[in-house]
Amino acid sequence: MEPQRIVIKLGSSTLTQGKSDLAVEHMLEIVRVVARLHLQGHQVMVVSSGAITVGRSMLGDPILPKHMPAKQMLAAVGQSRLMELYSQLFGFYHIAVGQVLLTREDLSSRRRYLNARNTLEALIQYRVIPIINENDTVSTEEIRLGDNDNLSALVANVIEADLLILLTDQDGLFTADPRNDPAARLVSEINSAEIDAQYWQAAGGSSSNQGTGGMYTKLQAAQLARQSGVEVVIINGARPELIAQIVNGQSAGTRFSALCSKLESRKRYMLAEARNSDAAVEIDSGAVTALHSGKSLLPVGIKSISGEFQRGDIIHIRDLQHKDIALGMVNYGSADLSRLVGLQSQEIEQTLGYTYGVEVLHHNNLLFV
Ligand code: GLU
């Protein structure tokens, strides 16, 4: 089976199994399944909540004011304990983990988006499992995402995941709230582009008092992810073995089909971005041939640049006849790049005093037009 890129989102209620502290034995069960997938060659990332819940428990459930700094303090205390545990549990399988704390801004501003993406790619490449959470200690009320369901969808989008698995405290999405409607049925598949109003209503607000997410934010996340070409499944976190079953193509919980391919999603994004800008680089014929044969764009192949752009922007790549041959997400802004035109890659660092890598534009971030 082809290795898949998978984001697994664990909420506080899954990690604690409804108690006030981490259910370590249950976490071990989850880690066992995730570790096996990783060892089979899949690229797995974990989005984990739990920092605030764990912090509260470690400090003996203190009575705190309801303002943000109190929550941020709990997150600061809990996050390190959480990472300590993940590190230990994955360590049993000789797998290294890396903590990645993100804010909403990191995923919306393009330059930082590229940084977050490059860091995650590097972790994946070196076979480290990223453990991702919102950077609660610096996220204020106005700018925070607040729930890790949406965070996990953004991460799945950033790293172009194949699959997002959301673990929750129910078997999946129901036709009505199963806790107070005995007629509620599990919805096994959603393939329509829109999620029925009835389901949004059944998903209601958040009900668990630990995590901030509920079924509602899971539907938001599912919708966000499937629009960027990611398949989404909501399963019961009490049954970690379902994670492996889903990856192996069996059905469980509620599955939301991807609404387009990842390539279409990327194409749409690049075309929309490029339409608003005339920023471009002109490259020589050797570089054109190199790009067509699957290589990346290096400074040596660039003849001139036009327009202003930032690292992370989508720019036009033109040949010497000014004809568009591709669009791509550029690793250097125009101010830097104007100093690099025609240079050898090893001269980048001495010219700028720093480097974002030898490629001006990585082949994976290229779209031929
Ligand atoms: N980032 C929060 C935490 O780690 C959780 C957010 C959520 O529950 O979705 O405690």
Short mmCIF file of N, CA and C and ligand atoms in Angstrom, two decimals, residues 9-13 48-54 75 79 82 133-136 144 146-151 210-213 217, ligand 1:
data_model
loop_
_atom_site.label_atom_id
_atom_site.label_comp_id
_atom_site.label_asym_id
_atom_site.label_seq_id
_atom_site.Cartn_x
_atom_site.Cartn_y
_atom_site.Cartn_z
N LYS A 9 -6.02 13.87 14.99
CA LYS A 9 -6.31 14.90 15.99
C LYS A 9 -6.88 14.24 17.25
N LEU A 10 -6.17 14.47 18.35
CA LEU A 10 -6.59 13.90 19.64
C LEU A 10 -7.08 15.03 20.53
N GLY A 11 -8.30 14.95 20.97
CA GLY A 11 -8.85 15.99 21.83
C GLY A 11 -8.64 15.65 23.30
N SER A 12 -8.87 16.64 24.15
CA SER A 12 -8.66 16.43 25.58
C SER A 12 -9.49 15.26 26.10
N SER A 13 -10.74 15.14 25.63
CA SER A 13 -11.59 14.10 26.20
C SER A 13 -11.11 12.70 25.79
N SER A 48 -2.46 17.48 19.03
CA SER A 48 -2.92 17.08 20.37
C SER A 48 -3.33 18.26 21.23
N SER A 49 -4.52 18.16 21.78
CA SER A 49 -4.97 19.11 22.79
C SER A 49 -4.51 18.57 24.14
N GLY A 50 -5.09 19.08 25.19
CA GLY A 50 -4.83 18.50 26.50
C GLY A 50 -3.96 19.37 27.39
N ALA A 51 -3.29 20.39 26.82
CA ALA A 51 -2.36 21.16 27.64
C ALA A 51 -3.07 21.81 28.83
N ILE A 52 -4.20 22.43 28.57
CA ILE A 52 -4.88 23.16 29.64
C ILE A 52 -5.44 22.19 30.69
N THR A 53 -6.02 21.12 30.20
CA THR A 53 -6.57 20.11 31.13
C THR A 53 -5.47 19.53 32.02
N VAL A 54 -4.34 19.18 31.41
CA VAL A 54 -3.24 18.58 32.17
C VAL A 54 -2.64 19.60 33.15
N ALA A 75 -1.80 26.22 30.22
CA ALA A 75 -1.28 25.63 28.98
C ALA A 75 0.24 25.49 29.06
N GLN A 79 1.57 21.81 28.70
CA GLN A 79 2.18 21.48 27.41
C GLN A 79 3.49 20.70 27.59
N LEU A 82 2.74 17.21 28.66
CA LEU A 82 2.17 16.48 27.53
C LEU A 82 3.30 15.98 26.62
N ASN A 133 0.19 21.63 18.57
CA ASN A 133 -0.89 22.22 19.37
C ASN A 133 -0.94 23.70 19.05
N GLU A 134 -2.01 24.34 19.43
CA GLU A 134 -2.03 25.80 19.28
C GLU A 134 -1.07 26.38 20.31
N ASN A 135 -0.41 27.47 19.95
CA ASN A 135 0.53 28.10 20.89
C ASN A 135 -0.27 28.94 21.89
N ASP A 136 -0.91 28.23 22.81
CA ASP A 136 -1.86 28.89 23.73
C ASP A 136 -1.23 29.99 24.58
N ARG A 144 -6.80 33.85 18.67
CA ARG A 144 -6.61 32.40 18.74
C ARG A 144 -7.66 31.67 17.91
N GLY A 146 -8.60 28.68 18.98
CA GLY A 146 -9.43 28.23 20.09
C GLY A 146 -9.76 26.76 20.07
N ASP A 147 -9.84 26.17 18.90
CA ASP A 147 -10.11 24.73 18.92
C ASP A 147 -9.16 24.03 17.97
N ASN A 148 -8.75 22.84 18.39
CA ASN A 148 -7.76 22.11 17.61
C ASN A 148 -8.36 21.37 16.43
N ASP A 149 -9.70 21.32 16.36
CA ASP A 149 -10.31 20.70 15.18
C ASP A 149 -9.96 21.53 13.95
N ASN A 150 -10.23 22.83 14.04
CA ASN A 150 -9.90 23.70 12.90
C ASN A 150 -8.39 23.76 12.67
N LEU A 151 -7.63 23.76 13.77
CA LEU A 151 -6.16 23.75 13.62
C LEU A 151 -5.72 22.52 12.82
N GLN A 210 -14.30 19.72 28.77
CA GLN A 210 -12.83 19.75 28.77
C GLN A 210 -12.28 20.43 27.53
N GLY A 211 -12.50 19.84 26.39
CA GLY A 211 -11.99 20.46 25.16
C GLY A 211 -12.87 21.62 24.79
N THR A 212 -12.39 22.41 23.84
CA THR A 212 -13.24 23.50 23.37
C THR A 212 -14.06 23.05 22.17
N GLY A 213 -13.61 21.99 21.53
CA GLY A 213 -14.30 21.53 20.34
C GLY A 213 -15.49 20.67 20.70
N THR A 217 -17.41 22.00 15.72
CA THR A 217 -16.10 22.39 15.18
C THR A 217 -15.49 21.25 14.35
N1 GLU B 1 -5.00 23.98 22.77
C1 GLU B 1 -5.86 23.56 23.85
C2 GLU B 1 -5.08 22.70 24.83
O1 GLU B 1 -4.10 22.10 24.49
C3 GLU B 1 -7.04 22.74 23.40
C4 GLU B 1 -7.91 23.25 22.33
C5 GLU B 1 -9.01 22.22 22.05
O2 GLU B 1 -9.43 21.53 22.97
O3 GLU B 1 -9.43 22.06 20.91
O4 GLU B 1 -5.49 22.57 25.96
#
